[in-house]
Structures are given as structure tokens and as C-alpha cells.
Amino acid sequence: MFSHKPYLIAGPCSAESKEQMLEIANSFKNNDKVNMIRAGVWKPRSKPGNFEGRGEDALKWLQEVKEISGKKVCIEVATPEQIELALKYDIDAFWIGARSTVNPFTVQEIADALKGTNKPVLIKNPINPDVELWAGAIERIQRAGVKDIACIHRGFSSYDKSSIYRNKPNWAIPIELKRRYPSVPIYCDVSHICGNRTLLASMAQRALDLDLDGLMIETHPNPDAALSDAKQQITPAVLFEIIEELSIRKGIADDSVALTIGTKIEHLRQIMDSMDAEIVDLLAKRREIGEQLGDIKMENNMPIYQPERWRDIVESRTDWGTQNNFSEEFIRKVFELIHEDSIKHQMELSNEIKK
Ligand code: PEP
Ligand code: MN
């Protein structure tokens, strides 16, 4: 089912009403770029009291959507009961949501319920950036005998709210998954990564440039009035504009070389980014330890700067550095900056306490 590239899955975050779903079906019926229509029938909401989907009613609407549009439909399933109902209404494909992939018990229950059904399954990444959990879900579904499997990269949640994305792309993870399972296509759910419709077009282009195999884009006849994920949804007309603008690489000789190099560079940069983030985190932790030291020095009337300690630091760090082929000068400069910051920070704290 997923052999076409780029594969495009579009449709609303949630099936809200029959009218909404029929409008979507009519918008897509003559568009050959849309391969499958999505709609959430049971919605996993972080907090209770929000719209949780129309359940079985929506499954009935989806039968009409199939007839009108001539396209396959897919929904999210999270329990064996949901799978049973969806089979009754002949839903064509299922996706496993990020909050389910994270839990091996849930994935196993889903896998058991799928045995013998022959339905294609799309596996979203877990909400946390853990490639093993994602791979584990693929293996559980494969072991259930499911032949048609694709993955969906929908980004990873983080406590850090300063990111412009709702869910961070962490490209190294889908790229690693592709390396491990070259025959499993990966589609990019740009809507859940961006969380905001203004960023969708560039994210979609980036996903294709990184050689992902398709896209999932949330599409609603009236996005601002959507009952879930309103900010990230777009109208079918805007979807078609975005799709028209995408440059799709065909994999011809020169292009494929460029793509491989581009993918490798992006992969290495991702790894570097996460290392730099770790370096900064470590520096912050080191500074915290410095604060504790500063407190002890204050309480005991000891000087903050102690030259013999600095001599020890320089000696041991240059030793470690040269063992790793760094020059003495480089290591000295790095630790001068770190030590200077630590002393400055301790001084500032002690001045505040004295005030
Ligand atoms: C969705 O596709 O609407 C959804 C809830 O997805 P996710 O599991 O990626 O959060
Ligand atoms: Mn959604």
C-alpha cells in the first residue's frame, strides 16, 4: 500500500461531524496527490474534559468518505476494542499514536489484536526521543504478521518550551530508523512537529530533502474552528498550494549524490547539536557545584580564588587534553574561561549575600 513516493496522508486531526468529513472527501476526490485520508476517531487528550472524538459515529462517516473520495482512510487505534470496531467498519489502515508507541504493553496488545487482519499499520514515534522504543514497536507489529508497515515521524516532546516547534524534529532519530529498517517507509507528520501552520511548508520541504518517504498533514475545512489542534491545521486549498510548491527529488544520479551528502551532513549536525547541548548542560551543572563550593568558602571565611587549586586544574586538564590530541594552549584557554566564569559567579553570589 505504501509504495508510492512521496506518499501523502491528509485529513483533519479529528472527525468532528459528518458535514466536515464529507467536505474533506469532496475536496480530495479529484486530487491525485493525496493518497490517504486521515481522521482521529478517538482522541488522546493530555487533560480530561476536552473533545475526545466521535467514536463509532465517525467510523460510519468514514465509510462515506471512502465512497465519495475513492481514497483509503486511516484512523488512530490504541486498544483492541477500537481495532475490533474499526474492522467492523472496514477502515483501511491504522496508525499507532505517539502516546501508545511509548508503552510496550499497549503496543503488544495492539499487535495481538491485529494478528490475521492484513491491515496496513503506521507507527508514530514515541513522544520521547528513544529510537529503541520506536524500533521495538516496529518489531512487535512485524511479529504479529503485519506486512504493510510505515512509520510516522511526528517529533518529540520536551520540557523546553523555547523551541519554535511543538515537538522537536531530532532528525537523527528518523534517519537512524531508516538506516535500520531500509524497507519501512517513514512519513513526516509536519503538523504535529510544527504545531503552527506557518511553519508547515518549510518543514515539509525539509522532510523530503532528508529523503523521508512522504508526509502527513492535518487538513480541515475550517481550521480555526477545529475542535483539536486548530493552530496547526490548514484548508485543503492551502494544502494543495504547499504540495505544488514542494520540489520533489527524483533520485537521478547527481541529485541522489547531493541528497546522500545532505542527509549525512544533517545527521552529523544533529549529533553535534545534541553534544553541544550536553556540553552546555554540563557547564551549568559545574557552575552549580561551584556555587556550593562558594557557600562553604564563605561560611569558613576562605578566599574564593585559590591559586594552588587553579594550578592543579591547569595541570590535570592539559594532561587529559594532550592524551586526546588537544594542544596545551587550547585546553588552557578553555579552562581559563570556565574557571573565570566560576569565580565570577561565586563572587557575585557572595556580594549579594553580603548586601
Ligand atoms: C494525531 O495525529 O492527531 C495525534 C494525536 O497524533 P500524535 O500521536 O502524534 O500526538
Ligand atoms: Mn492532531
mmCIF file of C-alpha atoms and ligand atoms in Angstrom:
data_model
loop_
_atom_site.group_PDB
_atom_site.id
_atom_site.type_symbol
_atom_site.label_atom_id
_atom_site.label_comp_id
_atom_site.label_asym_id
_atom_site.label_seq_id
_atom_site.Cartn_x
_atom_site.Cartn_y
_atom_site.Cartn_z
ATOM 1 C CA MET A 1 0.000 0.000 0.000
ATOM 2 C CA PHE A 2 2.812 2.431 0.858
ATOM 3 C CA SER A 3 4.912 2.003 -2.281
ATOM 4 C CA HIS A 4 4.135 5.437 -3.777
ATOM 5 C CA LYS A 5 6.703 8.141 -3.002
ATOM 6 C CA PRO A 6 6.136 10.772 -1.750
ATOM 7 C CA TYR A 7 3.065 9.346 -0.043
ATOM 8 C CA LEU A 8 0.621 11.974 1.196
ATOM 9 C CA ILE A 9 -1.828 11.469 4.053
ATOM 10 C CA ALA A 10 -4.156 14.393 4.736
ATOM 11 C CA GLY A 11 -7.336 14.997 6.664
ATOM 12 C CA PRO A 12 -8.450 16.532 9.923
ATOM 13 C CA CYS A 13 -6.929 15.988 13.335
ATOM 14 C CA SER A 14 -10.373 14.755 14.438
ATOM 15 C CA ALA A 15 -13.508 13.644 12.642
ATOM 16 C CA GLU A 16 -15.937 16.149 14.166
ATOM 17 C CA SER A 17 -19.123 15.917 12.120
ATOM 18 C CA LYS A 18 -20.499 14.194 9.051
ATOM 19 C CA GLU A 19 -20.581 17.522 7.138
ATOM 20 C CA GLN A 20 -16.932 18.213 7.898
ATOM 21 C CA MET A 21 -15.854 14.744 6.757
ATOM 22 C CA LEU A 22 -17.911 14.855 3.552
ATOM 23 C CA GLU A 23 -16.439 18.245 2.736
ATOM 24 C CA ILE A 24 -12.968 16.782 3.126
ATOM 25 C CA ALA A 25 -13.904 13.803 0.946
ATOM 26 C CA ASN A 26 -15.182 16.114 -1.791
ATOM 27 C CA SER A 27 -12.094 18.330 -1.649
ATOM 28 C CA PHE A 28 -9.763 15.369 -2.070
ATOM 29 C CA LYS A 29 -11.654 13.232 -4.538
ATOM 30 C CA ASN A 30 -10.100 14.796 -7.632
ATOM 31 C CA ASN A 31 -6.646 15.316 -6.255
ATOM 32 C CA ASP A 32 -4.261 12.547 -7.154
ATOM 33 C CA LYS A 33 -1.508 13.759 -4.813
ATOM 34 C CA VAL A 34 -3.487 12.790 -1.719
ATOM 35 C CA ASN A 35 -3.072 9.045 -1.211
ATOM 36 C CA MET A 36 -4.927 8.501 2.041
ATOM 37 C CA ILE A 37 -7.359 10.388 4.251
ATOM 38 C CA ARG A 38 -6.732 10.529 7.981
ATOM 39 C CA ALA A 39 -9.094 11.395 10.822
ATOM 40 C CA GLY A 40 -8.909 10.869 14.570
ATOM 41 C CA VAL A 41 -11.942 9.000 15.850
ATOM 42 C CA TRP A 42 -10.768 8.536 19.447
ATOM 43 C CA LYS A 43 -8.557 11.401 20.555
ATOM 44 C CA PRO A 44 -5.848 11.009 23.186
ATOM 45 C CA ARG A 45 -6.042 14.318 25.086
ATOM 46 C CA SER A 46 -3.492 15.287 27.704
ATOM 47 C CA LYS A 47 -6.175 16.521 30.094
ATOM 48 C CA PRO A 48 -9.711 15.284 30.668
ATOM 49 C CA GLY A 49 -12.670 17.434 29.699
ATOM 50 C CA ASN A 50 -11.512 18.176 26.134
ATOM 51 C CA PHE A 51 -13.062 16.867 22.927
ATOM 52 C CA GLU A 52 -12.303 13.145 22.804
ATOM 53 C CA GLY A 53 -13.610 12.207 19.368
ATOM 54 C CA ARG A 54 -16.920 10.959 17.965
ATOM 55 C CA GLY A 55 -16.122 7.231 18.183
ATOM 56 C CA GLU A 56 -18.382 4.830 16.300
ATOM 57 C CA ASP A 57 -20.405 7.603 14.568
ATOM 58 C CA ALA A 58 -17.214 8.810 12.924
ATOM 59 C CA LEU A 59 -16.477 5.304 11.653
ATOM 60 C CA LYS A 60 -19.792 5.415 9.773
ATOM 61 C CA TRP A 61 -18.913 8.776 8.202
ATOM 62 C CA LEU A 62 -15.582 7.351 7.093
ATOM 63 C CA GLN A 63 -17.363 4.683 5.059
ATOM 64 C CA GLU A 64 -18.991 7.502 3.084
ATOM 65 C CA VAL A 65 -15.688 9.331 2.820
ATOM 66 C CA LYS A 66 -14.219 6.246 1.129
ATOM 67 C CA GLU A 67 -17.075 6.041 -1.337
ATOM 68 C CA ILE A 68 -17.079 9.724 -2.262
ATOM 69 C CA SER A 69 -13.333 10.235 -2.477
ATOM 70 C CA GLY A 70 -12.287 6.824 -3.750
ATOM 71 C CA LYS A 71 -9.398 7.005 -1.287
ATOM 72 C CA LYS A 72 -8.222 4.839 1.590
ATOM 73 C CA VAL A 73 -8.909 6.040 5.113
ATOM 74 C CA CYS A 74 -6.853 5.651 8.271
ATOM 75 C CA ILE A 75 -7.519 6.274 11.941
ATOM 76 C CA GLU A 76 -5.613 6.037 15.227
ATOM 77 C CA VAL A 77 -6.187 2.926 17.320
ATOM 78 C CA ALA A 78 -4.997 2.430 20.869
ATOM 79 C CA THR A 79 -6.947 -0.565 22.219
ATOM 80 C CA PRO A 80 -8.121 -3.992 20.972
ATOM 81 C CA GLU A 81 -11.752 -2.785 21.306
ATOM 82 C CA GLN A 82 -11.083 0.127 18.975
ATOM 83 C CA ILE A 83 -9.473 -2.218 16.453
ATOM 84 C CA GLU A 84 -12.475 -4.524 16.588
ATOM 85 C CA LEU A 85 -14.899 -1.675 15.898
ATOM 86 C CA ALA A 86 -12.725 -0.220 13.149
ATOM 87 C CA LEU A 87 -12.588 -3.617 11.424
ATOM 88 C CA LYS A 88 -16.372 -3.775 11.531
ATOM 89 C CA TYR A 89 -16.497 -0.531 9.509
ATOM 90 C CA ASP A 90 -13.729 -1.633 7.158
ATOM 91 C CA ILE A 91 -11.261 1.138 7.921
ATOM 92 C CA ASP A 92 -8.317 0.635 5.535
ATOM 93 C CA ALA A 93 -5.316 1.350 7.753
ATOM 94 C CA PHE A 94 -4.463 2.138 11.353
ATOM 95 C CA TRP A 95 -1.906 4.352 12.976
ATOM 96 C CA ILE A 96 -0.437 3.861 16.411
ATOM 97 C CA GLY A 97 -0.188 7.216 18.195
ATOM 98 C CA ALA A 98 2.878 8.608 19.926
ATOM 99 C CA ARG A 99 1.352 8.041 23.366
ATOM 100 C CA SER A 100 0.816 4.374 22.550
ATOM 101 C CA THR A 101 4.205 3.652 20.940
ATOM 102 C CA VAL A 102 5.804 4.742 24.188
ATOM 103 C CA ASN A 103 4.230 1.804 26.043
ATOM 104 C CA PRO A 104 5.320 -1.736 25.061
ATOM 105 C CA PHE A 105 2.279 -3.263 26.841
ATOM 106 C CA THR A 106 -0.064 -1.163 24.694
ATOM 107 C CA VAL A 107 1.874 -1.896 21.508
ATOM 108 C CA GLN A 108 1.772 -5.622 22.270
ATOM 109 C CA GLU A 109 -1.989 -5.517 22.869
ATOM 110 C CA ILE A 110 -2.459 -3.701 19.582
ATOM 111 C CA ALA A 111 -0.158 -6.179 17.817
ATOM 112 C CA ASP A 112 -2.127 -9.144 19.202
ATOM 113 C CA ALA A 113 -5.412 -7.613 18.077
ATOM 114 C CA LEU A 114 -4.008 -7.046 14.578
ATOM 115 C CA LYS A 115 -2.949 -10.671 14.031
ATOM 116 C CA GLY A 116 -4.512 -12.085 10.900
ATOM 117 C CA THR A 117 -6.166 -8.801 9.867
ATOM 118 C CA ASN A 118 -3.831 -7.901 6.971
ATOM 119 C CA LYS A 119 -4.355 -4.207 7.677
ATOM 120 C CA PRO A 120 -1.522 -1.769 6.971
ATOM 121 C CA VAL A 121 -0.148 -0.099 10.093
ATOM 122 C CA LEU A 122 1.557 3.245 10.543
ATOM 123 C CA ILE A 123 3.687 3.573 13.650
ATOM 124 C CA LYS A 124 4.274 7.039 15.041
ATOM 125 C CA ASN A 125 7.440 7.702 17.007
ATOM 126 C CA PRO A 126 7.122 7.611 20.812
ATOM 127 C CA ILE A 127 6.716 11.040 22.420
ATOM 128 C CA ASN A 128 10.211 10.754 23.950
ATOM 129 C CA PRO A 129 13.319 10.631 21.736
ATOM 130 C CA ASP A 130 14.015 6.916 22.137
ATOM 131 C CA VAL A 131 14.858 5.101 18.930
ATOM 132 C CA GLU A 132 14.771 1.697 20.673
ATOM 133 C CA LEU A 133 11.127 2.107 21.698
ATOM 134 C CA TRP A 134 10.212 3.031 18.145
ATOM 135 C CA ALA A 135 12.181 0.074 16.764
ATOM 136 C CA GLY A 136 10.613 -2.191 19.394
ATOM 137 C CA ALA A 137 7.142 -1.179 18.228
ATOM 138 C CA ILE A 138 8.052 -1.987 14.609
ATOM 139 C CA GLU A 139 9.283 -5.417 15.679
ATOM 140 C CA ARG A 140 6.174 -6.191 17.737
ATOM 141 C CA ILE A 141 3.926 -5.271 14.803
ATOM 142 C CA GLN A 142 6.094 -7.233 12.357
ATOM 143 C CA ARG A 143 5.957 -10.302 14.622
ATOM 144 C CA ALA A 144 2.162 -10.075 14.554
ATOM 145 C CA GLY A 145 2.459 -10.840 10.849
ATOM 146 C CA VAL A 146 1.642 -7.324 9.591
ATOM 147 C CA LYS A 147 3.313 -6.928 6.195
ATOM 148 C CA ASP A 148 2.457 -3.356 5.300
ATOM 149 C CA ILE A 149 4.210 -1.132 7.822
ATOM 150 C CA ALA A 150 5.229 2.509 7.614
ATOM 151 C CA CYS A 151 6.464 4.891 10.301
ATOM 152 C CA ILE A 152 5.460 8.432 11.051
ATOM 153 C CA HIS A 153 7.918 10.943 12.414
ATOM 154 C CA ARG A 154 5.873 13.441 14.459
ATOM 155 C CA GLY A 155 8.638 14.952 16.584
ATOM 156 C CA PHE A 156 9.494 14.569 20.265
ATOM 157 C CA SER A 157 8.079 16.417 23.215
ATOM 158 C CA SER A 158 10.313 18.344 25.554
ATOM 159 C CA TYR A 159 10.004 20.405 28.719
ATOM 160 C CA ASP A 160 11.911 23.154 26.945
ATOM 161 C CA LYS A 161 9.185 25.459 25.652
ATOM 162 C CA SER A 162 11.599 27.894 23.985
ATOM 163 C CA SER A 163 11.656 25.829 20.792
ATOM 164 C CA ILE A 164 9.697 27.198 17.834
ATOM 165 C CA TYR A 165 8.353 23.682 17.276
ATOM 166 C CA ARG A 166 5.606 21.956 19.207
ATOM 167 C CA ASN A 167 7.606 18.737 19.025
ATOM 168 C CA LYS A 168 11.318 18.808 18.247
ATOM 169 C CA PRO A 169 12.253 17.074 14.991
ATOM 170 C CA ASN A 170 15.521 15.447 16.237
ATOM 171 C CA TRP A 171 16.231 14.342 12.674
ATOM 172 C CA ALA A 172 18.976 11.965 13.756
ATOM 173 C CA ILE A 173 16.294 9.616 15.108
ATOM 174 C CA PRO A 174 14.167 9.055 11.982
ATOM 175 C CA ILE A 175 17.365 8.900 9.938
ATOM 176 C CA GLU A 176 18.740 6.202 12.246
ATOM 177 C CA LEU A 177 15.459 4.298 11.966
ATOM 178 C CA LYS A 178 15.684 4.457 8.181
ATOM 179 C CA ARG A 179 19.199 3.069 8.361
ATOM 180 C CA ARG A 180 17.991 0.144 10.477
ATOM 181 C CA TYR A 181 14.807 -0.602 8.518
ATOM 182 C CA PRO A 182 15.518 0.481 4.932
ATOM 183 C CA SER A 183 12.368 -1.144 3.620
ATOM 184 C CA VAL A 184 9.997 0.620 6.050
ATOM 185 C CA PRO A 185 8.915 3.994 4.635
ATOM 186 C CA ILE A 186 8.919 6.979 7.005
ATOM 187 C CA TYR A 187 6.465 9.828 6.581
ATOM 188 C CA CYS A 188 6.796 13.163 8.302
ATOM 189 C CA ASP A 189 3.809 14.453 10.254
ATOM 190 C CA VAL A 190 4.786 18.084 9.835
ATOM 191 C CA SER A 191 1.611 19.284 11.593
ATOM 192 C CA HIS A 192 2.496 17.797 14.973
ATOM 193 C CA ILE A 193 6.143 18.794 14.665
ATOM 194 C CA CYS A 194 5.350 22.429 13.846
ATOM 195 C CA GLY A 195 2.231 22.962 15.945
ATOM 196 C CA ASN A 196 1.703 26.044 13.833
ATOM 197 C CA ARG A 197 0.533 26.314 10.251
ATOM 198 C CA THR A 198 3.048 28.986 9.232
ATOM 199 C CA LEU A 199 5.971 26.578 9.536
ATOM 200 C CA LEU A 200 4.453 23.653 7.613
ATOM 201 C CA ALA A 201 5.706 24.340 4.090
ATOM 202 C CA SER A 202 9.384 24.635 5.000
ATOM 203 C CA MET A 203 9.193 21.611 7.303
ATOM 204 C CA ALA A 204 7.588 19.544 4.543
ATOM 205 C CA GLN A 205 10.365 20.520 2.132
ATOM 206 C CA ARG A 206 13.000 19.674 4.711
ATOM 207 C CA ALA A 207 11.480 16.232 5.315
ATOM 208 C CA LEU A 208 11.597 15.451 1.600
ATOM 209 C CA ASP A 209 15.139 16.838 1.302
ATOM 210 C CA LEU A 210 16.147 14.424 4.048
ATOM 211 C CA ASP A 211 14.700 11.654 1.899
ATOM 212 C CA LEU A 212 11.693 10.852 4.050
ATOM 213 C CA ASP A 213 9.111 8.989 2.022
ATOM 214 C CA GLY A 214 6.023 11.107 2.451
ATOM 215 C CA LEU A 215 4.026 13.499 4.563
ATOM 216 C CA MET A 216 1.089 13.576 6.930
ATOM 217 C CA ILE A 217 -0.597 16.971 7.050
ATOM 218 C CA GLU A 218 -3.662 17.844 9.112
ATOM 219 C CA THR A 219 -6.296 19.433 6.908
ATOM 220 C CA HIS A 220 -9.672 20.842 7.954
ATOM 221 C CA PRO A 221 -12.380 22.738 6.028
ATOM 222 C CA ASN A 222 -12.389 25.431 8.705
ATOM 223 C CA PRO A 223 -9.132 25.124 10.672
ATOM 224 C CA ASP A 224 -9.735 27.931 13.159
ATOM 225 C CA ALA A 225 -12.945 26.270 14.303
ATOM 226 C CA ALA A 226 -11.326 22.833 14.727
ATOM 227 C CA LEU A 227 -12.081 21.036 17.985
ATOM 228 C CA SER A 228 -8.475 19.848 18.313
ATOM 229 C CA ASP A 229 -5.127 21.175 17.040
ATOM 230 C CA ALA A 230 -6.710 24.262 15.434
ATOM 231 C CA LYS A 231 -3.484 26.252 15.079
ATOM 232 C CA GLN A 232 -1.680 23.659 13.015
ATOM 233 C CA GLN A 233 -4.439 22.709 10.580
ATOM 234 C CA ILE A 234 -4.833 24.120 7.069
ATOM 235 C CA THR A 235 -7.593 24.091 4.458
ATOM 236 C CA PRO A 236 -7.427 21.682 1.516
ATOM 237 C CA ALA A 237 -6.734 24.692 -0.752
ATOM 238 C CA VAL A 238 -3.675 25.666 1.280
ATOM 239 C CA LEU A 239 -2.563 22.023 1.343
ATOM 240 C CA PHE A 240 -2.682 21.887 -2.459
ATOM 241 C CA GLU A 241 -0.630 25.099 -2.698
ATOM 242 C CA ILE A 242 2.016 23.680 -0.350
ATOM 243 C CA ILE A 243 2.160 20.426 -2.302
ATOM 244 C CA GLU A 244 2.500 22.248 -5.621
ATOM 245 C CA GLU A 245 5.422 24.278 -4.288
ATOM 246 C CA LEU A 246 7.388 21.305 -2.995
ATOM 247 C CA SER A 247 10.393 20.318 -5.004
ATOM 248 C CA ILE A 248 10.470 16.585 -5.150
ATOM 249 C CA ARG A 249 13.783 14.988 -5.924
ATOM 250 C CA LYS A 250 13.577 12.127 -8.310
ATOM 251 C CA GLY A 251 16.711 10.321 -7.201
ATOM 252 C CA ILE A 252 18.509 10.822 -10.542
ATOM 253 C CA ALA A 253 22.277 10.328 -10.375
ATOM 254 C CA ASP A 254 23.575 13.791 -9.380
ATOM 255 C CA ASP A 255 20.622 14.580 -7.209
ATOM 256 C CA SER A 256 20.853 11.367 -5.267
ATOM 257 C CA VAL A 257 24.521 12.036 -4.534
ATOM 258 C CA ALA A 258 23.608 15.502 -3.259
ATOM 259 C CA LEU A 259 20.819 14.029 -1.199
ATOM 260 C CA THR A 260 23.046 11.454 0.421
ATOM 261 C CA ILE A 261 25.612 14.103 1.280
ATOM 262 C CA GLY A 262 22.854 16.435 2.539
ATOM 263 C CA THR A 263 21.394 13.676 4.671
ATOM 264 C CA LYS A 264 24.773 12.763 6.116
ATOM 265 C CA ILE A 265 25.583 16.380 6.929
ATOM 266 C CA GLU A 266 22.198 16.861 8.578
ATOM 267 C CA HIS A 267 22.644 13.661 10.566
ATOM 268 C CA LEU A 268 26.099 14.659 11.803
ATOM 269 C CA ARG A 269 24.903 18.171 12.646
ATOM 270 C CA GLN A 270 22.085 16.731 14.720
ATOM 271 C CA ILE A 271 24.534 14.631 16.662
ATOM 272 C CA MET A 272 26.789 17.664 17.120
ATOM 273 C CA ASP A 273 23.853 19.775 18.296
ATOM 274 C CA SER A 274 22.914 17.259 20.922
ATOM 275 C CA MET A 275 26.560 17.065 22.074
ATOM 276 C CA ASP A 276 26.802 20.856 22.325
ATOM 277 C CA ALA A 277 23.593 20.881 24.332
ATOM 278 C CA GLU A 278 25.175 18.337 26.670
ATOM 279 C CA ILE A 279 28.330 20.451 26.981
ATOM 280 C CA VAL A 280 26.261 23.500 27.949
ATOM 281 C CA ASP A 281 24.220 21.440 30.435
ATOM 282 C CA LEU A 282 27.434 20.129 31.957
ATOM 283 C CA LEU A 283 28.824 23.634 32.244
ATOM 284 C CA ALA A 284 25.666 24.719 34.026
ATOM 285 C CA LYS A 285 25.961 21.762 36.429
ATOM 286 C CA ARG A 286 29.637 22.546 37.038
ATOM 287 C CA ARG A 287 28.674 26.112 37.852
ATOM 288 C CA GLU A 288 26.108 24.845 40.378
ATOM 289 C CA ILE A 289 28.794 22.793 42.119
ATOM 290 C CA GLY A 290 30.892 25.973 42.142
ATOM 291 C CA GLU A 291 28.050 27.724 43.978
ATOM 292 C CA GLN A 292 28.047 25.044 46.679
ATOM 293 C CA LEU A 293 31.825 25.426 46.993
ATOM 294 C CA GLY A 294 31.395 29.189 47.207
ATOM 295 C CA ASP A 295 28.943 28.793 50.114
ATOM 296 C CA ILE A 296 31.377 26.635 52.048
ATOM 297 C CA LYS A 297 34.224 29.090 51.398
ATOM 298 C CA MET A 298 32.045 31.986 52.594
ATOM 299 C CA GLU A 299 30.945 30.216 55.755
ATOM 300 C CA ASN A 300 34.545 29.446 56.605
ATOM 301 C CA ASN A 301 35.987 32.810 55.634
ATOM 302 C CA MET A 302 38.120 31.285 52.923
ATOM 303 C CA PRO A 303 39.189 33.199 49.783
ATOM 304 C CA ILE A 304 37.174 32.385 46.671
ATOM 305 C CA TYR A 305 40.174 32.336 44.364
ATOM 306 C CA GLN A 306 42.819 29.850 45.439
ATOM 307 C CA PRO A 307 45.925 29.881 43.175
ATOM 308 C CA GLU A 308 47.077 26.358 44.090
ATOM 309 C CA ARG A 309 43.685 24.973 43.021
ATOM 310 C CA TRP A 310 43.983 26.779 39.693
ATOM 311 C CA ARG A 311 47.476 25.308 39.170
ATOM 312 C CA ASP A 312 46.078 21.813 39.804
ATOM 313 C CA ILE A 313 43.258 22.403 37.335
ATOM 314 C CA VAL A 314 45.618 23.539 34.583
ATOM 315 C CA GLU A 315 47.984 20.651 35.147
ATOM 316 C CA SER A 316 45.415 17.840 35.200
ATOM 317 C CA ARG A 317 43.265 19.244 32.357
ATOM 318 C CA THR A 318 46.193 19.785 29.985
ATOM 319 C CA ASP A 319 47.255 16.255 30.792
ATOM 320 C CA TRP A 320 43.807 14.898 29.854
ATOM 321 C CA GLY A 321 43.730 17.160 26.820
ATOM 322 C CA THR A 322 47.067 16.106 25.380
ATOM 323 C CA GLN A 323 46.047 12.470 25.771
ATOM 324 C CA ASN A 324 43.210 13.337 23.377
ATOM 325 C CA ASN A 325 45.406 15.283 20.940
ATOM 326 C CA PHE A 326 44.409 18.761 22.069
ATOM 327 C CA SER A 327 47.146 21.376 22.333
ATOM 328 C CA GLU A 328 48.091 22.665 25.803
ATOM 329 C CA GLU A 329 47.207 26.156 24.683
ATOM 330 C CA PHE A 330 43.677 25.141 23.642
ATOM 331 C CA ILE A 331 42.927 23.333 26.906
ATOM 332 C CA ARG A 332 44.353 26.198 28.973
ATOM 333 C CA LYS A 333 42.172 28.723 27.134
ATOM 334 C CA VAL A 334 39.023 26.622 27.560
ATOM 335 C CA PHE A 335 39.577 26.120 31.285
ATOM 336 C CA GLU A 336 40.617 29.732 31.844
ATOM 337 C CA LEU A 337 37.187 30.723 30.567
ATOM 338 C CA ILE A 338 35.374 28.091 32.629
ATOM 339 C CA HIS A 339 37.308 28.883 35.806
ATOM 340 C CA GLU A 340 36.925 32.621 35.304
ATOM 341 C CA ASP A 341 33.156 32.198 34.957
ATOM 342 C CA SER A 342 33.003 30.042 38.078
ATOM 343 C CA ILE A 343 34.991 32.546 40.190
ATOM 344 C CA LYS A 344 32.976 35.478 38.839
ATOM 345 C CA HIS A 345 29.742 33.680 39.630
ATOM 346 C CA GLN A 346 30.871 32.819 43.170
ATOM 347 C CA MET A 347 31.952 36.465 43.724
ATOM 348 C CA GLU A 348 28.589 37.767 42.551
ATOM 349 C CA LEU A 349 26.763 35.399 44.893
ATOM 350 C CA SER A 350 28.948 36.293 47.849
ATOM 351 C CA ASN A 351 28.460 40.019 47.163
ATOM 352 C CA GLU A 352 24.709 39.510 47.108
ATOM 353 C CA ILE A 353 24.776 37.654 50.411
ATOM 354 C CA LYS A 354 26.927 40.406 51.996
ATOM 355 C CA LYS A 355 24.433 43.119 50.895
HETATM 356 C C1 PEP B 1 -2.881 12.989 15.805
HETATM 357 O O1 PEP B 1 -2.356 12.514 14.791
HETATM 358 O O2 PEP B 1 -3.843 13.771 15.796
HETATM 359 C C2 PEP B 1 -2.270 12.666 17.120
HETATM 360 C C3 PEP B 1 -2.928 12.745 18.258
HETATM 361 O O3 PEP B 1 -1.002 12.338 16.948
HETATM 362 P P1 PEP B 1 0.234 12.042 17.932
HETATM 363 O O4 PEP B 1 0.036 10.643 18.424
HETATM 364 O O5 PEP B 1 1.382 12.188 17.014
HETATM 365 O O6 PEP B 1 0.229 13.078 19.032
HETATM 366 MN MN MN B 2 -3.739 16.310 15.838
#
